[in-house]
Coordinates of C-alpha atoms and ligand atoms in Angstrom, one line a residue:
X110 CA -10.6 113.9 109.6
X111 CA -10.5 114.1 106.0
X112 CA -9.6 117.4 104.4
X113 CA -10.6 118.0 101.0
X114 CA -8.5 120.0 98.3
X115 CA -10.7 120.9 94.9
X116 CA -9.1 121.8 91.2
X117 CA -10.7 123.8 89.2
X118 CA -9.7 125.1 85.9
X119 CA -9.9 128.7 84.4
X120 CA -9.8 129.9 80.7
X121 CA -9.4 127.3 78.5
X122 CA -10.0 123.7 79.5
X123 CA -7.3 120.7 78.6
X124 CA -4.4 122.6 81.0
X125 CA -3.7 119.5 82.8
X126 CA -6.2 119.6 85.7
X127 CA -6.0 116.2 86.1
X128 CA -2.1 116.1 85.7
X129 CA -1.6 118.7 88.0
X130 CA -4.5 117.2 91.1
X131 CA -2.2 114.1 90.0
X132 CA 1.0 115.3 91.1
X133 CA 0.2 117.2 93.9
X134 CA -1.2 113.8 94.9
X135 CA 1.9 112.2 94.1
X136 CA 4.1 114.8 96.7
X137 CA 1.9 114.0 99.4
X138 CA 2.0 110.4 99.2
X139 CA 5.4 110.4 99.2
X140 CA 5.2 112.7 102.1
X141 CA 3.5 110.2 104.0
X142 CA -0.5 111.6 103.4
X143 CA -2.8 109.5 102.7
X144 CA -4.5 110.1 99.4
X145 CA -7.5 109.4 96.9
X146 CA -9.0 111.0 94.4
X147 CA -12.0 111.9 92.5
X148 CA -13.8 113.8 89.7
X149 CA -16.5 115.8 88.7
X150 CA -17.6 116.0 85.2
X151 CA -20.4 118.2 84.3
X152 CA -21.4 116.4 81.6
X153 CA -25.3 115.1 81.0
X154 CA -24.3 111.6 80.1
X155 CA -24.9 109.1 83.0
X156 CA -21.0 107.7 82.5
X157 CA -18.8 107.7 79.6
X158 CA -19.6 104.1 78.9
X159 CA -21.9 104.7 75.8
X160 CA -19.6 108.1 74.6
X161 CA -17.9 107.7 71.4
X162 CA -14.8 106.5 71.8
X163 CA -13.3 108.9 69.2
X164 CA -15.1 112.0 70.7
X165 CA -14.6 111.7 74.7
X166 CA -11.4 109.0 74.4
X167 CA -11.1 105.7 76.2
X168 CA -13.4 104.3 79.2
X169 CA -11.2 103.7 82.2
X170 CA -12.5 100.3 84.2
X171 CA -11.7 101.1 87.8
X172 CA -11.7 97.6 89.9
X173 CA -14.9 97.5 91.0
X174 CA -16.5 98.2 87.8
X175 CA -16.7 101.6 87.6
X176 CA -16.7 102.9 83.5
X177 CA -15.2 106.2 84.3
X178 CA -13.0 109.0 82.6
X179 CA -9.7 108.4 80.9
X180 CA -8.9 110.9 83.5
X181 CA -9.0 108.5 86.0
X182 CA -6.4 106.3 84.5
X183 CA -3.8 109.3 85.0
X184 CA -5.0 109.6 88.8
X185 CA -4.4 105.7 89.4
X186 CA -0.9 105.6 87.7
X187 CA 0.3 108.6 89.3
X188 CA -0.6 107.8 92.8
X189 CA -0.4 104.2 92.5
X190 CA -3.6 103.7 94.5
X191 CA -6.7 101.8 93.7
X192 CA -9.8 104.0 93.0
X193 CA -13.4 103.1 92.8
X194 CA -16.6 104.3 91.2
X195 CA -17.2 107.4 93.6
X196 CA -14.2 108.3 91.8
X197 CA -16.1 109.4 89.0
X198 CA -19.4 111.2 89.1
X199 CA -21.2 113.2 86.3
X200 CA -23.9 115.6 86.4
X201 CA -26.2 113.0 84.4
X202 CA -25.7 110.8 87.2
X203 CA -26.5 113.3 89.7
X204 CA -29.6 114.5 88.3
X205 CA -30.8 111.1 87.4
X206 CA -30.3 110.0 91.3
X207 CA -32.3 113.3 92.2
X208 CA -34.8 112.2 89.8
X209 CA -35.5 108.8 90.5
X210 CA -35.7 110.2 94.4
X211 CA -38.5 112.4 93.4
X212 CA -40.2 109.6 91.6
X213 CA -40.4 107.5 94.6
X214 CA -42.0 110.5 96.2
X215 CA -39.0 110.9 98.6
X216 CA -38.3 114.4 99.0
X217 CA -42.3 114.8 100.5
X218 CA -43.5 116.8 98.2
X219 CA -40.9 119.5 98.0
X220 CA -39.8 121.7 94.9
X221 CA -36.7 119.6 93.5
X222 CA -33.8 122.4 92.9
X223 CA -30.7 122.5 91.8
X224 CA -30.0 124.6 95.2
X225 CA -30.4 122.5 97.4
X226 CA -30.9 119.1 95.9
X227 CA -28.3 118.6 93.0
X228 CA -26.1 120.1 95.8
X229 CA -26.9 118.0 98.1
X230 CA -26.2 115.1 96.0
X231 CA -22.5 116.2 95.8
X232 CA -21.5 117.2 98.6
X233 CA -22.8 113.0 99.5
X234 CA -20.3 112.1 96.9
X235 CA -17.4 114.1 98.0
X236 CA -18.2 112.8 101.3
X237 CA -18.6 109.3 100.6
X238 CA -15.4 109.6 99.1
X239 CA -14.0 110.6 101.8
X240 CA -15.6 107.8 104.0
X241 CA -15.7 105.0 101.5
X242 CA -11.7 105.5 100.9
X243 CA -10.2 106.2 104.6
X244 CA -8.2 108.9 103.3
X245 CA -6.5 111.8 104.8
X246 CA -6.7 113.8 102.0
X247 CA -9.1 113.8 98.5
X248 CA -8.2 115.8 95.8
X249 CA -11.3 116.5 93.5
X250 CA -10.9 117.8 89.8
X251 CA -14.4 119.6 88.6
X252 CA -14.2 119.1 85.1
X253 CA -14.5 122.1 82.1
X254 CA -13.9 125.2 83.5
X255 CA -15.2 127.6 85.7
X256 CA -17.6 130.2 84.6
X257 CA -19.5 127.2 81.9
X258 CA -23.3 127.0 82.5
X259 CA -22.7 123.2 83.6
X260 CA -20.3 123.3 86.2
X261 CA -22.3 126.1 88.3
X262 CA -23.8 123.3 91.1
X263 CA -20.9 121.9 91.4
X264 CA -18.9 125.3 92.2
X265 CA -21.7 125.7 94.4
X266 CA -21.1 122.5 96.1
X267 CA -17.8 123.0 96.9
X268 CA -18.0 126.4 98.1
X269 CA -20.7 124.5 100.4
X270 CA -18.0 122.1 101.4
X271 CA -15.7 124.7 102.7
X272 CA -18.2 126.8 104.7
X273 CA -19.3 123.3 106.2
X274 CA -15.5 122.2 106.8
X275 CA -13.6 125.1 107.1
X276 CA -10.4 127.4 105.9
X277 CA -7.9 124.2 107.3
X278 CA -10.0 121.3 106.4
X279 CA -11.0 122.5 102.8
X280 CA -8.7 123.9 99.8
X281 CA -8.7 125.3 96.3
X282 CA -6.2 125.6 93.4
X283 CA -7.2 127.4 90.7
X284 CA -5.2 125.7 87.6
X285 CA -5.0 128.8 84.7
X286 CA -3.7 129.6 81.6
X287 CA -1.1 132.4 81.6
X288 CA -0.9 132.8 77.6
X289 CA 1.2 133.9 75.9
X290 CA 1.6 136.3 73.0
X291 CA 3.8 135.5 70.1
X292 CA 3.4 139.2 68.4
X293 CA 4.6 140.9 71.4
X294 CA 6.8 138.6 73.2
X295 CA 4.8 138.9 76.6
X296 CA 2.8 136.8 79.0
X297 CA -0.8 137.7 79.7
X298 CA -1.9 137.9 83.6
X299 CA -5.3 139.6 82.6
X300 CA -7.4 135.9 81.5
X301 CA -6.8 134.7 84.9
X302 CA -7.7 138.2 86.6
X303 CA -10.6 137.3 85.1
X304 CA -11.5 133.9 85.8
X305 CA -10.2 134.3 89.8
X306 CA -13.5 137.5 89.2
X307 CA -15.5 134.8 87.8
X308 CA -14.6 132.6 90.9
X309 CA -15.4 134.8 93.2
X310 CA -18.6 135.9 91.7
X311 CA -19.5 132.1 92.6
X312 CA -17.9 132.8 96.0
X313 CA -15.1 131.0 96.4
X314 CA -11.7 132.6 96.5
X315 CA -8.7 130.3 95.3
X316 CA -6.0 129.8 97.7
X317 CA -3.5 128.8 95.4
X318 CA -3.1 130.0 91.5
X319 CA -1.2 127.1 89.5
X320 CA 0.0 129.3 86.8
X321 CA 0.0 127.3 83.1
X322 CA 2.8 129.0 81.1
X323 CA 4.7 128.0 77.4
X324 CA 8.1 128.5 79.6
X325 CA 9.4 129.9 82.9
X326 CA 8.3 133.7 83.4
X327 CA 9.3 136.5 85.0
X328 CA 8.7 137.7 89.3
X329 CA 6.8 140.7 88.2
X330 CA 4.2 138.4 86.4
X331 CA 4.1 136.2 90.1
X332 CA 3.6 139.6 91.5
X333 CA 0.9 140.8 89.6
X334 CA -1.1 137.6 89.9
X335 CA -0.6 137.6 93.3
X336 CA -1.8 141.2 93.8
X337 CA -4.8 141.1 91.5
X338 CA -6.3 137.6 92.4
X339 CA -5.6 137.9 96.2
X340 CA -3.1 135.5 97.2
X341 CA 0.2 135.0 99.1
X342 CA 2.8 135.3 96.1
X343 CA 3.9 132.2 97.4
X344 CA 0.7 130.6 96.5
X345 CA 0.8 131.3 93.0
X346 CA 2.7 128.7 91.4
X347 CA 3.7 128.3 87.8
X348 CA 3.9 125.3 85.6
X349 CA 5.4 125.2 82.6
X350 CA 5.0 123.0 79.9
X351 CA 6.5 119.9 79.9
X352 CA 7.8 117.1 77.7
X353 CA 6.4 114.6 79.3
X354 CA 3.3 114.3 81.8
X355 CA 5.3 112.5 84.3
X356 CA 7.9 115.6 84.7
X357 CA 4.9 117.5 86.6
X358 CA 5.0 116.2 90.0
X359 CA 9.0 117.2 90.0
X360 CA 8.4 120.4 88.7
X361 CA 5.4 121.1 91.5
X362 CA 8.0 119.8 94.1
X363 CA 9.8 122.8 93.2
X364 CA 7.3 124.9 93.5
X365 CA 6.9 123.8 97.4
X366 CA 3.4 123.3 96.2
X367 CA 2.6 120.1 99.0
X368 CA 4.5 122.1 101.9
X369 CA 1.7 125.1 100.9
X370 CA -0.8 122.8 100.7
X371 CA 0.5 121.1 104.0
X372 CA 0.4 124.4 106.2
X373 CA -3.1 125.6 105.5
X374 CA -4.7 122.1 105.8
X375 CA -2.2 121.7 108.9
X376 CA -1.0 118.2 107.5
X377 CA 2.3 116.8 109.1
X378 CA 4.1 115.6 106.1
X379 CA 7.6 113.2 106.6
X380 CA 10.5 114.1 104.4
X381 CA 9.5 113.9 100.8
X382 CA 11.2 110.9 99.5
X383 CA 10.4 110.5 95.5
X384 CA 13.5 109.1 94.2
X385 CA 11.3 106.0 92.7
X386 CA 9.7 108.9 90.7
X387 CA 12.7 110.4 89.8
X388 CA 14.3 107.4 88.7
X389 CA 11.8 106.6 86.6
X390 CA 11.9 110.2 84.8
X391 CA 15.9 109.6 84.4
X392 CA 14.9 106.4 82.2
X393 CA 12.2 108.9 80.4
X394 CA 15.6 111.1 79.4
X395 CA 17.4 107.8 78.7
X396 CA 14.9 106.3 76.4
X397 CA 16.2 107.4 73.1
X398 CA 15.9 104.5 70.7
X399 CA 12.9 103.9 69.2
X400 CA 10.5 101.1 68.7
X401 CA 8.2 101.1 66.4
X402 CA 4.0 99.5 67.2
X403 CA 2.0 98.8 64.9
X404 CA -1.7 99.4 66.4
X405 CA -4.9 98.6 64.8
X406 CA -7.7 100.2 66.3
X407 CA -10.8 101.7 64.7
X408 CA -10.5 104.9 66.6
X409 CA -7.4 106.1 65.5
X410 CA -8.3 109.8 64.9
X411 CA -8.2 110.4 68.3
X412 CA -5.2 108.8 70.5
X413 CA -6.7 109.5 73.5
X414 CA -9.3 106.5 72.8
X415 CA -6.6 104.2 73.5
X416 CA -4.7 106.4 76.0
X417 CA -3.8 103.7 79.2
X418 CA -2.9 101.1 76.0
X419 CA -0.5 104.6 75.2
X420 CA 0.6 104.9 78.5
X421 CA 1.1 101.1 79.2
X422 CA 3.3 100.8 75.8
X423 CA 5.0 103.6 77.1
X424 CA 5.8 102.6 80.5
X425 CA 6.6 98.9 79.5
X426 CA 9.2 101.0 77.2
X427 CA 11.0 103.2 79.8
X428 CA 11.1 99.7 81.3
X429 CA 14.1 98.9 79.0
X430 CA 15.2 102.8 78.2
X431 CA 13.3 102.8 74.9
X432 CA 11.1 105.3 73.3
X433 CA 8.1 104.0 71.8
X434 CA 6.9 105.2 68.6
X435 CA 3.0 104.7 67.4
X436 CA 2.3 103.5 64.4
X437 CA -1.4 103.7 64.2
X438 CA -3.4 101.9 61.7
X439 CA -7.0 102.1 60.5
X440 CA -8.4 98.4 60.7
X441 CA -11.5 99.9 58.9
X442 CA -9.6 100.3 55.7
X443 CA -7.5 97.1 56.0
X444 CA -8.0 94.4 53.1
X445 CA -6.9 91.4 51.8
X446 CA -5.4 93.5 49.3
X447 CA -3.4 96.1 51.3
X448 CA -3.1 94.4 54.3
X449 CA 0.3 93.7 53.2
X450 CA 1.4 97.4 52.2
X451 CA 0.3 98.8 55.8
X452 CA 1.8 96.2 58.1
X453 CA 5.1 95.6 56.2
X454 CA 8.0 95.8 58.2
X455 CA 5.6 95.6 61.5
X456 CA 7.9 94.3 64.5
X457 CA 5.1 94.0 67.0
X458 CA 1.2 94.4 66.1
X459 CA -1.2 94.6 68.8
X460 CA -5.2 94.8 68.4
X461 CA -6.4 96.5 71.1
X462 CA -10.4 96.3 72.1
X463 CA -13.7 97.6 70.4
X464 CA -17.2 97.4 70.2
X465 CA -19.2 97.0 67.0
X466 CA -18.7 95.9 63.3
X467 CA -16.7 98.2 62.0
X468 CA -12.9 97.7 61.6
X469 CA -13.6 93.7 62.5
X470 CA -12.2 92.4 59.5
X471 CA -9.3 94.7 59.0
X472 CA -8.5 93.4 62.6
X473 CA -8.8 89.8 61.5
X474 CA -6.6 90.4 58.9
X475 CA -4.0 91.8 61.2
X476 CA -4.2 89.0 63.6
X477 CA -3.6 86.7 60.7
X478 CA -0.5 88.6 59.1
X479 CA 1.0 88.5 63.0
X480 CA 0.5 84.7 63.4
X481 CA 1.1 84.2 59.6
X482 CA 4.6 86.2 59.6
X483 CA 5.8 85.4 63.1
X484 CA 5.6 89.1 64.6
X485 CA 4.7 89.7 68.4
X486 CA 1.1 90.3 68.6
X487 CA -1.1 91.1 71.8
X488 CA -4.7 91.3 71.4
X489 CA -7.0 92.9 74.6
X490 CA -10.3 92.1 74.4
X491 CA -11.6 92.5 71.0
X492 CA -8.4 91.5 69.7
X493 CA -8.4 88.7 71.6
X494 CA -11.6 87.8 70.3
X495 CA -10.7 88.2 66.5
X496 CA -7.6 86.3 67.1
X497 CA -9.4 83.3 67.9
X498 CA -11.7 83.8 64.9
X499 CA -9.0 84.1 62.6
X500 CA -7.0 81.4 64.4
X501 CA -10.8 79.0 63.8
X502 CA -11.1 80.3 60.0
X503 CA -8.1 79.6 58.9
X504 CA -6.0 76.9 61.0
X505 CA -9.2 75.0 61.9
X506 CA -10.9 76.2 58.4
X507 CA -14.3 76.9 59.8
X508 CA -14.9 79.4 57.3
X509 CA -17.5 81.1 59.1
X510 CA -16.3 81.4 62.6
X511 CA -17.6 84.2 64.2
X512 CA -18.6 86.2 67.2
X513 CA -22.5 86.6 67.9
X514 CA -22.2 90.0 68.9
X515 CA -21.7 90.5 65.0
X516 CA -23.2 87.7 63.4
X517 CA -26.0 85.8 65.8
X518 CA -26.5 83.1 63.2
X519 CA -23.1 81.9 62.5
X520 CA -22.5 77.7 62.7
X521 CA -19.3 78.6 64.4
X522 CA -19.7 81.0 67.7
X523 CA -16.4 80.8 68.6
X524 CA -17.1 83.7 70.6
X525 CA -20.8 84.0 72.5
X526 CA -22.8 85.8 74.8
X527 CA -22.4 84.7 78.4
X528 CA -25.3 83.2 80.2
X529 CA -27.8 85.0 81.1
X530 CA -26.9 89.0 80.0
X531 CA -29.0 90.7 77.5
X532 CA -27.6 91.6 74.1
X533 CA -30.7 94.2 74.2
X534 CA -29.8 96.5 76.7
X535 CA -26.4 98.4 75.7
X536 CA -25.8 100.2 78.9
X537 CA -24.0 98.8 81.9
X538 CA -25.0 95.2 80.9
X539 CA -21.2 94.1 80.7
X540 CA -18.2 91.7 82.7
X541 CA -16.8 94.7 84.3
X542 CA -14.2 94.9 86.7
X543 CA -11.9 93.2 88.6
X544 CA -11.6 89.4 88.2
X545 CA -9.1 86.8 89.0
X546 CA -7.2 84.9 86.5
X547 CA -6.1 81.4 87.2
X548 CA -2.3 81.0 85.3
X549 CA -1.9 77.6 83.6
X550 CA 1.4 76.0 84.5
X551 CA 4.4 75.9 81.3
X552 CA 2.9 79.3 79.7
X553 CA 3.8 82.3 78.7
X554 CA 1.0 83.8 80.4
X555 CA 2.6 82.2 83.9
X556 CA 5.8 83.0 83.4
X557 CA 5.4 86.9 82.3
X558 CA 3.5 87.4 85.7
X559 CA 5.4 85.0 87.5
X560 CA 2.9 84.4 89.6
X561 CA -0.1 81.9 90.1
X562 CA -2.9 84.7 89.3
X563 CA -3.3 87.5 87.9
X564 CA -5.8 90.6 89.0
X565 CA -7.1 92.4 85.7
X566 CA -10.2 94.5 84.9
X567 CA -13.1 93.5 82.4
X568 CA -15.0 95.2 79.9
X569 CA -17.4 92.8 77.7
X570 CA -20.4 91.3 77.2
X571 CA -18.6 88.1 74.3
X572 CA -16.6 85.4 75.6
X573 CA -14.6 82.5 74.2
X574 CA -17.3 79.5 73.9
X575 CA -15.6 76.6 75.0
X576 CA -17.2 73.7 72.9
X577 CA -14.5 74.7 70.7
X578 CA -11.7 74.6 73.3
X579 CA -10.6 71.4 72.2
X580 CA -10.3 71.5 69.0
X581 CA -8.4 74.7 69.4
X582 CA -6.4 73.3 71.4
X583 CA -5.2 69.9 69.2
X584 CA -4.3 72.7 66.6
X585 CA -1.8 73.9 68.6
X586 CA -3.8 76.9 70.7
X587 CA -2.8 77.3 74.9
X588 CA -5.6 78.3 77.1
X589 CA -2.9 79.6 79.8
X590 CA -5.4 81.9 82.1
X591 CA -9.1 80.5 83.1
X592 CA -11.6 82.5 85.4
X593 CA -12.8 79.2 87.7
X594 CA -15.5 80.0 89.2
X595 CA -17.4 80.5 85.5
X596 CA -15.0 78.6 83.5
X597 CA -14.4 80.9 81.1
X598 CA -11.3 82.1 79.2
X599 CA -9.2 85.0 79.8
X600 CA -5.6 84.4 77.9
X601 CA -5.4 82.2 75.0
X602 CA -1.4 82.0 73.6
X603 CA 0.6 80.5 70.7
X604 CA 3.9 78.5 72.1
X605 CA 4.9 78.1 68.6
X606 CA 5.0 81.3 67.7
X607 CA 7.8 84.1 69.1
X608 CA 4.8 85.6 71.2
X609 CA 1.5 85.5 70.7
X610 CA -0.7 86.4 73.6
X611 CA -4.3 87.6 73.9
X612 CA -6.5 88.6 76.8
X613 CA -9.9 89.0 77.4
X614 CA -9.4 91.6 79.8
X615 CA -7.6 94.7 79.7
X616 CA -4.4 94.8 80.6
X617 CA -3.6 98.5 80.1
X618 CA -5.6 99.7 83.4
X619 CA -2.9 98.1 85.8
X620 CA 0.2 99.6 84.4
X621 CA 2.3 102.3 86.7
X622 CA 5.2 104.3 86.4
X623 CA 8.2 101.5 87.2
X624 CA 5.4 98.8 87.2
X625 CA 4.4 98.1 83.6
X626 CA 2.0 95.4 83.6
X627 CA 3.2 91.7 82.5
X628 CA 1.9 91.5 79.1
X629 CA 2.7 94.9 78.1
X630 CA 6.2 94.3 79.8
X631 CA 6.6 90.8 77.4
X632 CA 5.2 92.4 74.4
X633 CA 7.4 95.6 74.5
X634 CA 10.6 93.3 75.3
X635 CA 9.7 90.7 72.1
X636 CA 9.1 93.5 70.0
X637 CA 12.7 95.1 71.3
X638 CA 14.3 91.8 70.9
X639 CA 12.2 91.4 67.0
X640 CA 14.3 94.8 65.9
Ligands
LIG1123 N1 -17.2 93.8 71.9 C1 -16.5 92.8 72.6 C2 -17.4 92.3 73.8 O1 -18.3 92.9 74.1 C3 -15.2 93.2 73.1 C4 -15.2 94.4 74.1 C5 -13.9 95.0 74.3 O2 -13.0 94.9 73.5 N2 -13.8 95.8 75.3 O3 -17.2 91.2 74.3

C-alpha cells in the first residue's frame, strides 16, 4: 500500500519545501523505498505554462508533457526518478475540472462546494499518484504556506487523507522558520508556535517540525518546540542553511529524519547507502576554479526563469571540479553597436529558449559573435532557432530569414509552424514532451551522447523548415539529430567551428547530480578547455 507523507510550510514561504520533500526523498531511495513525488500549488492559473517567466521562473517539461513548476525540476534531479503530470496540480486546474463536471450536469444537480467537491478532486490526485506511479511512498509539497486563504482545501484534503488512511499510512512535516534576531542574538520559537496553532485550527497536527535556522541552535530551543507544538523532541528536526541545495539530504541524514519517518509509516528501510550523493557534494567542495558563461536570455532579472539551464551548467561543472560563474546578459539591450562591449572576452555563450519578440535580435547577434569569433555556443530551443537565422542571414545572405512566429510574411521561413497546430490558441497548443532523437553518424551530437538516440523533452510550437536543409547544409551546416517519424530537426551543429551545437529541445530537464546531460557536459568541457 502506498503511504503518503505531506510538506507543508509555516511563516514565510521560499524555506526550501521542495528541497527538504527532496531530500527526505533522496534518504529513502537510497534506503531501498520506493519513491515519487508530487505538488500542490494553490495558485488560480490552470499550469504555469502561460506565467511570466520573470514572475513565477522557468516551466519544467516532465516527459509526458506535463508544463509544471520549476519545483519539479529539483524533485526529478534529486531523486533521479521520472515524474509525470499528476506531479503537478494547481487549484485552477482543480476548480476548472469541478467546473467543467458541473457543466455536463454530472454532479445531479447537487450544490458544487469546495467541501466536498474541490476536496474530492484532490484527494483523486493524490491518489492517482499513488496508483499511476507504483510507489511505496509519495511525498507531496502543498505550495505557500499554511494559514493563506488559498491553500485551505488543500489542508482540508490532506487532513481527509489521513483520517481515510491512517496514523501509519499518512505523515506530515511541518517545514518552519525558526528566525532569528540580529539585535538580540537569539532564535525565535514563537512564529512556529504559531503556525503548528494555525495547523491545528485546520486539524491536522504535524508529526515532525523541520526547524529552518541561519545556523545550528541550541537543545533548549529543540525543547521548547517540542513542548509547545506537541511532538517527540526527536521529531523536531533542524535545518540550517546551507551553501548549496544539494548539502540538504546529508544534513537530514543527520537528523535521522528517514529512520523517523520509517518507524511511524512502519517502512523497512536497507542500510542507507548514499555515497554516490556524497561523492558528488565532495566535487561541490572541490570545484574551486571558476568558469565564466555568458548567457543571453530575456528574463534575466530573475535567475530562477532559467533555473534547470542553472542547475545543468552547474552539474556539467562539478563534473570536472569547476565552479561555474553566470554571466547573465540582457539580449533585449544587445546591438550591433554594443554587442561587442558585452560579449568581449565570452569563453562560452549559450542562448537559452524564449517565446515572443523581444530580445530576438540581441540573440541573433550573440549567435553571430559566437560563430563569428570561434567561442563554444549552445543554443536550446529559441536559440537554436536564431542560430539558424543568423547562420541563413549572413552565411547564406538571405537577408530576411526569419521565424513565422515573429514575422508570418517573411520570403525566408527558415523556421515555421508545424503542420497542422494553431498559432491562435497560446495555451497547451505546443511539441511537448518526450521525443526521440535519431543521432547522425560522424557528429558531435553522436559522439557527446555516445549513443544512437537520445531521449529529450520539447517545448515549441516553430520548427526548422527543411526546404532549406540543403542549402544549409552545402554551406557547411550538420543536421546531426532528426525526429523520424515527422522528419523534423532536433540538433543542427558546426564541425568547423570548436563547438557549436543547438537543440530544439531542452536539454536542461535531463540533467542529475553525477549525470550532467551530454550537451551541457560538452559545452561546459569546450568552454573549460577555451580558458
Ligand atoms: N518560441 C519558439 C517556439 O515556439 C521557441 C520556444 C522555446 O524556446 N521554448 O518554437
Amino acid at each position: 500500500m502506498t503511504k503518503y507523507i505531506f510538506i507543508t510550510g509555516g511563516v514565510v514561504s521560499g524555506l526550501g519545501k521542495g528541497i527538504t520533500g527532496s531530500s527526505l526523498g533522496v534518504l529513502l531511495k537510497n534506503s531501498g523505498v520506493k519513491v515519487f513525488m508530487q505538488k500542490f500549488d494553490p495558485y488560480l492559473n490552470i499550469d504555469p505554462g502561460t506565467m511570466n517567466p520573470i514572475e513565477h521562473g522557468e516551466v519544467f517539461v516532465t516527459d509526458d508533457g506535463g508544463e509544471t513548476d520549476l519545483d519539479l525540476g529539483h524533485y526529478e534531479r534529486f531523486i533521479d526518478e521520472n515524474l509525470f503530470k499528476v506531479s503537478s496540480t494547481s487549484a485552477g486546474k482543480i476548480y476548472s475540472e469541478a467546473l467543467e463536471t458541473e457543466r455536463l450536469g454530472k454532479y445531479e444537480g447537487k450544490t458544487v462546494q469546495v467541501i466536498p467537491h474541490i476536496t474530492n478532486l484532490i484527494k483523486e490526485k493524490i491518489y492517482k499518484a499513488g496508483e499511476k506511479s507504483g510507489a511505496d511512498v509519495i511525498i507531496s509539497e502543498i505550495g505557500g504556506t499554511v494559514g493563506d486563504i488559498e491553500s485551505q482545501p488543500f489542508i482540508e484534503a490532506i487532513r481527509q487523507v489521513r483520517m481515510e488512511k491512517g496514523h501509519e499510512n499518512v505523515m506530515f512535516i511541518h517545514v518552519a522558520l525558526l528566525p532569528y534576531l540580529r539585535v538580540s542574538g537569539e532564535y525565535k520559537t514563537k512564529p512556529i508556535q504559531h503556525s503548528v496553532k494555525e495547523m491545528l485550527s485546520l486539524g491536522i497536527q504535524p508529526d515532525v517540525i523541520v526547524a529552518r535556522t541561519e545556523g545550528i541552535i541550541e537543545d533548549r530551543l529543540k525543547d521548547k518546540i517540542s513542548l509547545f507544538c506537541n511532538i517527540p523532541n526527536e521529531n523536531v528536526i533542524v535545518c540550517p542553511d546551507a551553501d548549496s541545495i544539494y548539502k540538504v539530504p546529508l544534513i537530514l541524514k543527520e537528523t535521522n529524519l528517514h529512520d523517523i519517518v520509517a518507524k511511524q509509516l512502519q517502512l523497512k528501510l536497507n542500510t542507507l547507502n548514499i555515497s554516490d550523493w556524497q561523492k558528488f557534494v565532495e566535487n561541490i567542495d572541490a570545484s574551486k576554479e571558476e568558469i565564466k558563461i555568458h548567457i543571453v536570455g530575456k528574463y534575466v532579472e530573475l535567475s530562477d526563469a532559467y533555473l534547470s539551464v542553472m542547475e545543468s551548467l552547474k552539474i556539467a561543472g562539478y563534473d570536472i571540479n569547476k565552479k561555474i560563474k553566470f554571466e547573465w546578459v540582457n539580449a533585449r539591450h544587445l546591438t550591433k553597436e554594443n554587442i561587442q562591449a558585452n560579449l568581449e572576452g565570452a569563453i562560452a555563450i549559450l542562448v537559452p529558449g524564449g517565446f515572443g519578440e523581444s530580445g530576438v535580435e540581441g540573440k541573433i547577434l550573440a549567435a553571430n559573435y559566437a560563430r563569428v569569433n570561434n567561442i563554444p555556443y549552445l543554443g536550446i530551443c529559441l536559440g537554436m532557432q536564431i542560430a539558424c537565422i543568423e547562420f541563413a542571414r549572413n552565411v547564406l545572405n538571405l537577408s530576411d530569414a526569419h521565424t513565422t512566429e515573429l514575422d508570418p510574411n517573411t520570403k525566408n521561413p527558415i523556421i515555421d509552424i508545424m503542420e497542422g497546430k494553431d498559432r491562435e490558441n497560446i495555451g497547451g497548443t505546443l511539441r511537448l514532451g518526450r521525443y526521440v532523437t535519431d543521432l547522425v553518424e560522424g557528429t558531435l551530437a553522436k559522439e557527446l551522447y555516445g549513443t544512437n538516440q537520445a531521449i529529450e523533452r520539447h517545448r515549441h510550437r516553430y520548427e526548422f523548415n527543411n526546404d532549406y536543409k540543403e542549402m544549409f547544409e552545402k554551406a557547411g551546416m550538420k543536421f546531426s539529430g532528426i525526429y523520424q517519424e515527422k522528419d523534423l530537426v532536433e540538433i543542427i551543429e558546426l564541425p568547423e567551428h570548436k563547438f557549436f551545437i543547438a537543440a530544439q529541445y531542452h536539454p536542461e530537464f535531463t540533467s542529475r547530480p553525477n549525470k550532467p546531460n551530454a550537451l551541457f557536459k560538452g559545452f561546459v568541457q569546450a568552454a573549460s578547455k577555451n580558458k
